[in-house]
Short mmCIF file of C-alpha atoms in Angstrom, two decimals:
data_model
loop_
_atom_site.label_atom_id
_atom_site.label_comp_id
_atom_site.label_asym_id
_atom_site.label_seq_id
_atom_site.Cartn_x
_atom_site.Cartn_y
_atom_site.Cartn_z
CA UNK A 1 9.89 50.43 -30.99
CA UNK A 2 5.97 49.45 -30.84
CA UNK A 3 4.21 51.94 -28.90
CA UNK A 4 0.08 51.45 -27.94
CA UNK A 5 -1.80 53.96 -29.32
CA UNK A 6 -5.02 55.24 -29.75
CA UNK A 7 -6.81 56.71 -32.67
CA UNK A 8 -10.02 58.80 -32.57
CA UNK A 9 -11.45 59.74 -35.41
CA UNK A 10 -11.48 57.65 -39.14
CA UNK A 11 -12.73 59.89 -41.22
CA UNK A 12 -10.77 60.03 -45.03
CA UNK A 13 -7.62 61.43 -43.16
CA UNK A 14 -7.78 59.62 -39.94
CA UNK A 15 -8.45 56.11 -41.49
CA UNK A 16 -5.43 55.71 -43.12
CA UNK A 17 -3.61 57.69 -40.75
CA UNK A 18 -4.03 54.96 -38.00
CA UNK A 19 -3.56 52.32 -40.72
CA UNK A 20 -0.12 53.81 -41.11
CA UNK A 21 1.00 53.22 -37.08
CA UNK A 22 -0.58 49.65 -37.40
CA UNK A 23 1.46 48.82 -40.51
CA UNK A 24 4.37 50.21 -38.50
CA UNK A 25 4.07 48.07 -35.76
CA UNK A 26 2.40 49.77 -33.20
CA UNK A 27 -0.68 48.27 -31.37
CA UNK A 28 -3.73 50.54 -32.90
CA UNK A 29 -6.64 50.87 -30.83
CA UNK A 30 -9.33 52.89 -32.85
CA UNK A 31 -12.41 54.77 -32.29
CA UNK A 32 -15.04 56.11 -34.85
CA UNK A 33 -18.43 57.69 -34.26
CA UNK A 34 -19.66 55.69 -36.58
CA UNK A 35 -18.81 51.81 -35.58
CA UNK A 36 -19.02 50.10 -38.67
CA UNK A 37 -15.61 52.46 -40.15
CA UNK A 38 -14.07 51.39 -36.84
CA UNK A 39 -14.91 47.41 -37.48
CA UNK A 40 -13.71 47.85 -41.10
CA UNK A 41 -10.72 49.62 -40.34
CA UNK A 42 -9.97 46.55 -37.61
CA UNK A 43 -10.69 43.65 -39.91
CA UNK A 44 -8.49 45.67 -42.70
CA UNK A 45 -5.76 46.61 -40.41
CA UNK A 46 -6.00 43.38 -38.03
CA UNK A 47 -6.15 46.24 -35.34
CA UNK A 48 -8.57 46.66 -32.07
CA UNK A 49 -11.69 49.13 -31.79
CA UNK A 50 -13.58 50.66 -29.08
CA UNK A 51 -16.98 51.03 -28.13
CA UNK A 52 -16.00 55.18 -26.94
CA UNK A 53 -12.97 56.95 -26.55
CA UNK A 54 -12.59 56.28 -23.11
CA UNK A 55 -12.20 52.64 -23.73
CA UNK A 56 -10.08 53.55 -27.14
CA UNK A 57 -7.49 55.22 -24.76
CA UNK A 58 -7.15 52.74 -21.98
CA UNK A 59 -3.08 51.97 -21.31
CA UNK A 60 -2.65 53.95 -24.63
CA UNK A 61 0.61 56.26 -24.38
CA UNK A 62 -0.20 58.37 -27.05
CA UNK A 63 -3.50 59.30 -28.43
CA UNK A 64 -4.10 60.73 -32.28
CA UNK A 65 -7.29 62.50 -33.03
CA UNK A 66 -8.53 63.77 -36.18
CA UNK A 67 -12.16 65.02 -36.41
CA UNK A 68 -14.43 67.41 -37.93
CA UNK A 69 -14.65 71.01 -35.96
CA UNK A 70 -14.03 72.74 -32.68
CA UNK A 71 -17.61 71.21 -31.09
CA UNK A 72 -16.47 67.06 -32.70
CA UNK A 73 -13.16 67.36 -30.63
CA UNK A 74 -14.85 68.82 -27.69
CA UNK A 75 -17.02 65.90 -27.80
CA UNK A 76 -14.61 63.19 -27.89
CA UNK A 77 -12.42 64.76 -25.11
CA UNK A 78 -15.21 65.38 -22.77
CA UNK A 79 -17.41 63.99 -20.54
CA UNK A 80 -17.47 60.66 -19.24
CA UNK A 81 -16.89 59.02 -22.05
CA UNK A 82 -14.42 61.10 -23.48
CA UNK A 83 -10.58 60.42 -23.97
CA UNK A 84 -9.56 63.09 -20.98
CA UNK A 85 -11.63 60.17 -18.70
CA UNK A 86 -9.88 57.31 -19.76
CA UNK A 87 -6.07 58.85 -20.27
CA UNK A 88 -3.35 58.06 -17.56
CA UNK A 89 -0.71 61.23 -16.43
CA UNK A 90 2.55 60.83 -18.76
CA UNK A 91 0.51 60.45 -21.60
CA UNK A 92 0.64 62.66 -24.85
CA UNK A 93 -2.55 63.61 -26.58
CA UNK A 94 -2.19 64.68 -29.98
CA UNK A 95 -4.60 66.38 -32.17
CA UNK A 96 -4.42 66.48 -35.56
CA UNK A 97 -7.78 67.71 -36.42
CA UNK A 98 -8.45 71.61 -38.39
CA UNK A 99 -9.34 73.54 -35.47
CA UNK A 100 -9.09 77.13 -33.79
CA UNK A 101 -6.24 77.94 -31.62
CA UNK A 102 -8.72 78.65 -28.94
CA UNK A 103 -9.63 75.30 -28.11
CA UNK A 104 -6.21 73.91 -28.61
CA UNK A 105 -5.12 75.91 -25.78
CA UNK A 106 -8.62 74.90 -23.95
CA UNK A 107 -7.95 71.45 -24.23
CA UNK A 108 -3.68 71.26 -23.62
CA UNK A 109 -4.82 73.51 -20.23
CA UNK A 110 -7.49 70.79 -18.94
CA UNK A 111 -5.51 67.69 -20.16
CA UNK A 112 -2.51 69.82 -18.43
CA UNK A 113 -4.93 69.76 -15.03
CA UNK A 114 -4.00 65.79 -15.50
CA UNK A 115 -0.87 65.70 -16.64
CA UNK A 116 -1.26 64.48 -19.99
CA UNK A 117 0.95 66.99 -22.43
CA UNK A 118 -0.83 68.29 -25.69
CA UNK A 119 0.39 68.93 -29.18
CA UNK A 120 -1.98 70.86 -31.93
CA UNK A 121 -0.55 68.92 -35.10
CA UNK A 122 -3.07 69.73 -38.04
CA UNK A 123 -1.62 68.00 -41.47
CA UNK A 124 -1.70 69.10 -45.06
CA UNK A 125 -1.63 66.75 -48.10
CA UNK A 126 -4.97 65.88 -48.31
CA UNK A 127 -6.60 62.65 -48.75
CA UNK A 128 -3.63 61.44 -51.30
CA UNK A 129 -0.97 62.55 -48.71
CA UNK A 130 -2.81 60.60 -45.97
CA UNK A 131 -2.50 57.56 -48.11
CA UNK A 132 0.40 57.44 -48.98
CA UNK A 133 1.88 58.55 -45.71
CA UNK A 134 3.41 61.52 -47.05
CA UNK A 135 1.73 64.52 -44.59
CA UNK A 136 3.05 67.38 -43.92
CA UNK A 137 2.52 68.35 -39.54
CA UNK A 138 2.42 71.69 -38.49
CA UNK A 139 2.73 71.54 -34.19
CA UNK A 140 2.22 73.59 -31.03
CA UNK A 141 3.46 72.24 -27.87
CA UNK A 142 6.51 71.34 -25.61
CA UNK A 143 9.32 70.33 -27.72
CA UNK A 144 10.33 67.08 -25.41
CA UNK A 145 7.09 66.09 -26.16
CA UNK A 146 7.48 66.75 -29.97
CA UNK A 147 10.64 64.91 -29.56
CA UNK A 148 9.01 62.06 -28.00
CA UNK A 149 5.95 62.12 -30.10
CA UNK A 150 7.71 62.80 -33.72
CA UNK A 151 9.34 59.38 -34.83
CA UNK A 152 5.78 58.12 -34.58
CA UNK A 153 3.91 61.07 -36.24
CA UNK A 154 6.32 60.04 -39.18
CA UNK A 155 4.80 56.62 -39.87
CA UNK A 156 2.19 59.03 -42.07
CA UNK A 157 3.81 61.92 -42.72
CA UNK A 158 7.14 62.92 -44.98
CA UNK A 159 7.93 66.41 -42.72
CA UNK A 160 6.96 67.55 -39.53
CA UNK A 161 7.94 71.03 -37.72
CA UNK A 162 7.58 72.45 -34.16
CA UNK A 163 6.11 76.32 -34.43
CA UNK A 164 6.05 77.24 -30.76
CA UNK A 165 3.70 77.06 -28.12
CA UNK A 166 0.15 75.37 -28.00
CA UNK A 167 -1.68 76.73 -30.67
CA UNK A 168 0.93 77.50 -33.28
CA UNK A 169 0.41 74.81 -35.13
CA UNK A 170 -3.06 75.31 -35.60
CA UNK A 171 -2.34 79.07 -36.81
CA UNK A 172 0.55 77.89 -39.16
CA UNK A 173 -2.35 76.01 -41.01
CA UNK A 174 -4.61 78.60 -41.06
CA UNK A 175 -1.54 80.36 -43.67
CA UNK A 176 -1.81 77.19 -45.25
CA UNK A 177 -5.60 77.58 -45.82
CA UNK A 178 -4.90 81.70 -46.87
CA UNK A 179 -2.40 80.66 -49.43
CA UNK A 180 -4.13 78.13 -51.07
CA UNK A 181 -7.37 80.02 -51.16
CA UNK A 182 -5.67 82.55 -53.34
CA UNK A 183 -3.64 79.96 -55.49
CA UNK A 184 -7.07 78.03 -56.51
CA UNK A 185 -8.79 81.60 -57.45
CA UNK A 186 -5.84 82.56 -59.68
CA UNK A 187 -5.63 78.84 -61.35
CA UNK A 188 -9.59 78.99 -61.92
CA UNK A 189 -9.48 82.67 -63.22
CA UNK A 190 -6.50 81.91 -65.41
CA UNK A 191 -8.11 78.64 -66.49
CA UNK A 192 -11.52 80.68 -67.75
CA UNK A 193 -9.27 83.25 -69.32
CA UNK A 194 -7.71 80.99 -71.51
CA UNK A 195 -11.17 79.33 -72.08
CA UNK A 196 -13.20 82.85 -72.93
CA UNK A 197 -9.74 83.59 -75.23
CA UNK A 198 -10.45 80.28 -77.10
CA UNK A 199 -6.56 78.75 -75.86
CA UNK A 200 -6.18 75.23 -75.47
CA UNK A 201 -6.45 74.88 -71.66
CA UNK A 202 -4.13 72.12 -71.34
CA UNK A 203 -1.50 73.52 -73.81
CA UNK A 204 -1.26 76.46 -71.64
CA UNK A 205 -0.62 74.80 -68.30
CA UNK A 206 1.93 72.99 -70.35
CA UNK A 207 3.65 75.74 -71.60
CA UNK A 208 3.64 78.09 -67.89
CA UNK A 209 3.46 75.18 -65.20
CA UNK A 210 7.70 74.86 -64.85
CA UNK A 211 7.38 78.99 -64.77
CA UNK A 212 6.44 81.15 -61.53
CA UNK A 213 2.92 80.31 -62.23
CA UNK A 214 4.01 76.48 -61.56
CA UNK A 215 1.66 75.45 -58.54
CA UNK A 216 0.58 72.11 -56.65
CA UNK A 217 -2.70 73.14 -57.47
CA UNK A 218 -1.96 73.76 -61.06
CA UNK A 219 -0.04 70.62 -61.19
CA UNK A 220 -2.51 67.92 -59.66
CA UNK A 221 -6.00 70.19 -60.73
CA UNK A 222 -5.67 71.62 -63.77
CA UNK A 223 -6.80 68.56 -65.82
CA UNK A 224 -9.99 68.01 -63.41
CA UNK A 225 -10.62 71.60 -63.71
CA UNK A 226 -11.32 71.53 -67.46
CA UNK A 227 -12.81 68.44 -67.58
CA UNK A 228 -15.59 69.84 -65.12
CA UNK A 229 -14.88 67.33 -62.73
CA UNK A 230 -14.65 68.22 -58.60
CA UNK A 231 -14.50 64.95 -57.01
CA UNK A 232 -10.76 64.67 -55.85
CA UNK A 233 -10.17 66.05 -52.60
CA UNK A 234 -11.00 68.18 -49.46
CA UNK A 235 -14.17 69.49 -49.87
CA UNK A 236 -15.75 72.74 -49.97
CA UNK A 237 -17.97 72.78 -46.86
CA UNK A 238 -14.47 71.80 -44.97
CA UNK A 239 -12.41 74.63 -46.65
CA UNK A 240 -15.11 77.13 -45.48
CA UNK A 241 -14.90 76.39 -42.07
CA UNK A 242 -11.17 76.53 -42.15
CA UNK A 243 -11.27 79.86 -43.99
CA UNK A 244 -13.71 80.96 -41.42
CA UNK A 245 -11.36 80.12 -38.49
CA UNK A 246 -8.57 81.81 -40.58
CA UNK A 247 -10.86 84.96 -40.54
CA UNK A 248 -12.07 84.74 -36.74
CA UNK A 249 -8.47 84.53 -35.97
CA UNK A 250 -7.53 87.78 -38.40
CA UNK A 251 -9.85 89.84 -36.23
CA UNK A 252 -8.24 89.01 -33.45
CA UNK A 253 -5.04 90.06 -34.19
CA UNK A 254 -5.57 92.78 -36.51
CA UNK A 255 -4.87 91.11 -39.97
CA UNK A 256 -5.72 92.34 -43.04
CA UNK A 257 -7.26 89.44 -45.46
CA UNK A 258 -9.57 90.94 -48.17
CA UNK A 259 -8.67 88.37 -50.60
CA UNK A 260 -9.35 85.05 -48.29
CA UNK A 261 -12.45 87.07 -47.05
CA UNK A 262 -13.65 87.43 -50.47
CA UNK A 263 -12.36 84.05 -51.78
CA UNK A 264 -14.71 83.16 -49.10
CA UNK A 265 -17.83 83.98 -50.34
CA UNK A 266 -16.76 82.65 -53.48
CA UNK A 267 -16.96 79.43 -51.71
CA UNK A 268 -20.13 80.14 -50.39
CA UNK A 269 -21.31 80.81 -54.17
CA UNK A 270 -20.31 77.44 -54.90
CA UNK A 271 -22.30 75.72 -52.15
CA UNK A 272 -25.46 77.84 -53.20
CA UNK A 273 -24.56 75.92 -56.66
CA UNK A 274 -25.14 72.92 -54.53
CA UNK A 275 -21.10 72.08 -54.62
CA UNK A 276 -20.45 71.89 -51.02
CA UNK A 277 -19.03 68.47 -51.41
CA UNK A 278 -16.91 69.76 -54.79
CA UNK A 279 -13.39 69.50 -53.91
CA UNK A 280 -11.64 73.35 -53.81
CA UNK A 281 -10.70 73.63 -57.23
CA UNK A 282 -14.43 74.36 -58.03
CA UNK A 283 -13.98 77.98 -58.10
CA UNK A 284 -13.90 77.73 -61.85
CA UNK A 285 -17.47 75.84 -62.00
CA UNK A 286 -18.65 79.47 -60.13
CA UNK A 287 -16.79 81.29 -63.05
CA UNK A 288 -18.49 78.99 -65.56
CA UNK A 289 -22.01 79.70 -63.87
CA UNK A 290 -21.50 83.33 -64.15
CA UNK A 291 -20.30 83.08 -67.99
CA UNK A 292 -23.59 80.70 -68.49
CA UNK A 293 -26.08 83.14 -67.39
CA UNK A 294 -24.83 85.95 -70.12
#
């Protein structure tokens, strides 16, 4: 069934994320902040685009955001312009964006004040898994409205799952964030090791990648990673913020999380290296720096 829908947000998640619902049949109305994406993304998609969110949202039943931080969705739901203005009660709004569960529940209790539901829905699978329509959703909200809001969600994604209340989504990705942070330090560490021991790099993932040192990141990164190359995938500057939330959050409720906290400001090494666009699996370019200067 064709549903109108809005999209906020075309960034290199959200672009082919709304592609996805267009392909599907839906009627795609996008918004970007910068208006030339949105005019591509129309002419590409043969979908409509909006001069602001308000106007993005008009009749839409369900709206799809995916932004930068905790201030970019603030500023795209607000104010006059924004898509709380322009969205009729009944409606769902759906973000998809990395964010703190703080302003998830902000936003679900003033789009609540005109009864428009929320879900927090932030995806993993990267760029690739945008593509290709193969996301993985991690949600907070009503489940009727996950119900209702699912079989559309699933035009870009390959799994979706309800975690509770407002907000739970956006903590279940925050454990997504803490696991991988620890996964990419032990691949880059292992990775020098074998270096510094003079192994063949690639001979070694061979022979322990089907073990219990098997890994996504090991599996799509390894390669990259000894070629020197950091150019395929979420960024640096974006996995520090998202570590950061992960961190705010821990003090909150009493969490323990020396190694993300550290892995961290291994990050932070890397940007002072100028990577802060290198995709994650640069921790072993900070490893390399270290070995350089001895």
């Amino acid at each position: 069934m064709s549903v109108k829908v809005a999209f906020i947000g075309l960034g290199v998640m959200g672009y082919p994320m709304a592609g996805h619902l267009q392909q599907a049949g839906h009627q795609v109305t996008v918004y970007n902040r910068t208006t030339t994406k949105a005019e591509c993304w129309a002419q590409q998609y043969q979908g409509a685009f909006a001069a602001t969110p308000k106007e993005a949202v008009t009749d839409a039943e369900l709206v799809f955001m995916c932004v930068g931080n905790d201030d970019d969705l603030r500023s795209v739901v607000y104010g006059d312009n924004g898509v709380l203005a322009g969205m009729k009660p009944d409606t769902v709004l759906i973000d998809h964006t990395t964010t703190s569960a703080k302003v998830a529940r902000e936003v679900a209790q003033r789009a609540a004040e005109q009864n428009v539901a929320f879900l927090d829905a932030p995806v993993s699978g990267g760029q690739a898994g945008a593509e290709n329509g193969v996301l993985t959703v991690m949600v907070g909200g009503d489940p009727e409205v996950f119900a209702r809001v699912q079989p559309v969600m699933a035009t870009f994604s390959r799994f979706s799952q309800l975690l509770g209340e407002v907000g739970s989504g956006q903590l279940c990705k925050m454990v997504n964030q803490i696991c991988i942070a620890g996964v990419v330090q032990g691949l880059a560490e292992g990775l020098h090791f074998a270096k510094q021991a003079g192994l063949d790099g690639e001979k070694v993932v061979e022979t322990i990648a089907k073990g219990a040192a098997g890994s996504w990141q090991m599996e799509n990164r390894y390669k990259t990673m000894l070629a020197g190359e950091y150019d395929f995938g979420f960024a640096v500057d974006w996995m520090r913020k998202d570590l950061g939330i992960a961190l705010d959050e821990a003090r909150s409720n009493g969490s323990s999380l020396s190694l993300t906290a550290m892995v961290d400001q291994y990050y932070a090494d890397v940007q002072a290296l100028g990577g802060g666009r290198f995709d994650t699996s640069s921790l072993l370019a900070r490893l390399d720096a270290i070995h350089d200067k001895k």
